[in-house]
XYZ file of C-alpha atoms in Angstrom:
127
model
C -10.557 13.042 11.061
C -6.849 13.402 10.866
C -5.116 14.009 7.610
C -1.500 13.687 7.097
C -0.034 15.371 3.931
C 3.532 14.943 2.702
C 5.405 17.363 0.569
C 8.989 17.948 -0.671
C 9.570 15.029 -2.822
C 11.154 15.287 -6.226
C 14.017 14.402 -8.384
C 17.651 14.940 -7.269
C 21.080 13.542 -8.353
C 22.922 11.109 -6.361
C 24.630 12.844 -3.525
C 22.228 15.522 -3.283
C 19.686 16.294 -0.553
C 15.738 16.670 -0.119
C 13.680 17.713 2.761
C 10.276 16.047 3.177
C 7.594 17.573 5.321
C 4.423 15.951 6.885
C 1.817 18.175 8.144
C -1.377 17.481 9.753
C -5.049 18.935 10.053
C -7.617 18.092 12.584
C -5.277 17.335 15.451
C -2.048 18.501 17.184
C 1.034 16.050 16.846
C 2.582 16.923 20.171
C 1.453 13.361 21.726
C 1.862 11.314 18.495
C 4.561 8.984 17.494
C 5.465 10.090 13.882
C 7.224 7.940 11.297
C 8.468 7.792 7.762
C 8.301 4.709 5.543
C 9.077 4.211 1.969
C 8.215 1.819 -0.875
C 10.432 1.275 -3.828
C 8.796 -0.258 -7.040
C 8.303 -4.131 -6.612
C 9.299 -3.982 -3.044
C 7.460 -3.959 0.309
C 6.995 -0.812 2.348
C 9.941 -0.308 4.729
C 10.542 1.773 7.867
C 12.847 4.583 7.501
C 12.737 6.783 10.593
C 10.277 7.487 13.568
C 10.206 9.999 16.537
C 8.230 9.735 19.704
C 6.138 12.249 21.129
C 7.763 15.271 22.839
C 7.027 18.286 24.994
C 9.050 21.333 26.264
C 11.046 18.900 28.502
C 11.679 15.936 26.304
C 13.057 15.726 22.766
C 11.497 12.412 21.839
C 13.264 9.231 21.338
C 14.246 8.676 17.657
C 14.814 5.553 15.562
C 16.357 5.026 12.103
C 16.692 2.159 9.769
C 20.264 1.004 9.420
C 20.279 1.910 5.763
C 19.850 5.640 6.358
C 21.628 6.144 9.664
C 24.121 9.272 9.410
C 22.309 10.472 6.254
C 18.726 11.176 7.245
C 17.353 13.387 10.023
C 13.850 13.402 11.454
C 12.523 16.259 13.429
C 9.249 17.661 14.623
C 7.846 20.983 15.358
C 4.772 20.439 17.486
C 3.676 23.977 17.291
C 3.332 23.660 13.566
C 2.012 20.240 13.570
C 5.031 19.125 11.276
C 7.534 16.441 10.993
C 10.397 16.767 8.498
C 12.759 14.201 7.195
C 16.017 15.712 6.042
C 17.663 13.454 3.520
C 21.343 13.907 2.590
C 23.807 12.046 0.539
C 21.060 10.483 -1.335
C 21.544 7.359 -3.299
C 19.717 5.816 -6.126
C 18.492 3.038 -3.864
C 16.655 5.747 -1.839
C 14.309 5.998 -4.739
C 10.849 5.400 -3.360
C 7.438 6.737 -2.520
C 7.884 8.085 0.899
C 4.931 7.980 3.462
C 4.363 9.903 6.682
C 2.582 7.852 9.417
C 1.356 8.462 12.912
C 0.122 6.741 15.951
C -1.222 7.999 19.358
C -0.063 4.954 21.447
C 2.831 2.909 19.875
C 6.367 3.646 18.983
C 7.322 1.195 16.507
C 9.153 0.350 13.159
C 6.311 -1.803 11.415
C 3.405 -0.620 9.394
C 1.012 -2.282 11.705
C 1.959 -0.004 14.582
C 0.792 3.067 12.701
C -3.073 3.946 12.386
C -2.734 7.010 10.250
C -0.978 7.466 6.853
C -0.511 10.167 4.275
C -0.731 9.563 0.433
C 2.949 9.503 -0.052
C 5.505 11.615 -2.103
C 7.774 10.396 -4.728
C 11.547 10.686 -4.288
C 13.625 9.720 -7.295
C 17.502 9.859 -7.079
C 19.454 9.603 -10.366
C 22.811 8.071 -10.731
């Protein structure tokens, strides 16, 4: 049984930074695509970033939503079975519950392309 657990959410002022982490239990992440999604109140869950599997020879392809390019950075540490999302220059519109997601096969930007999900962590950006 694979469990994804997010941490690092909180309250921050606009322009500030937060670092979210997603750790797993039960299976190594090295062959997984890992993604971050978010859901703001009253809105559908949306794609934020994803990183493809990697090994010692490959970094892993990365994708970002246009709304976070240049501000957010996704990274992975396969040895620690962890994926991070560094969020800089945060805006009030970044306020949402952030979810970590994983999949063994696909490398997508839609919810349906991920089989495993965490419970989410709240990020609130005040103006």
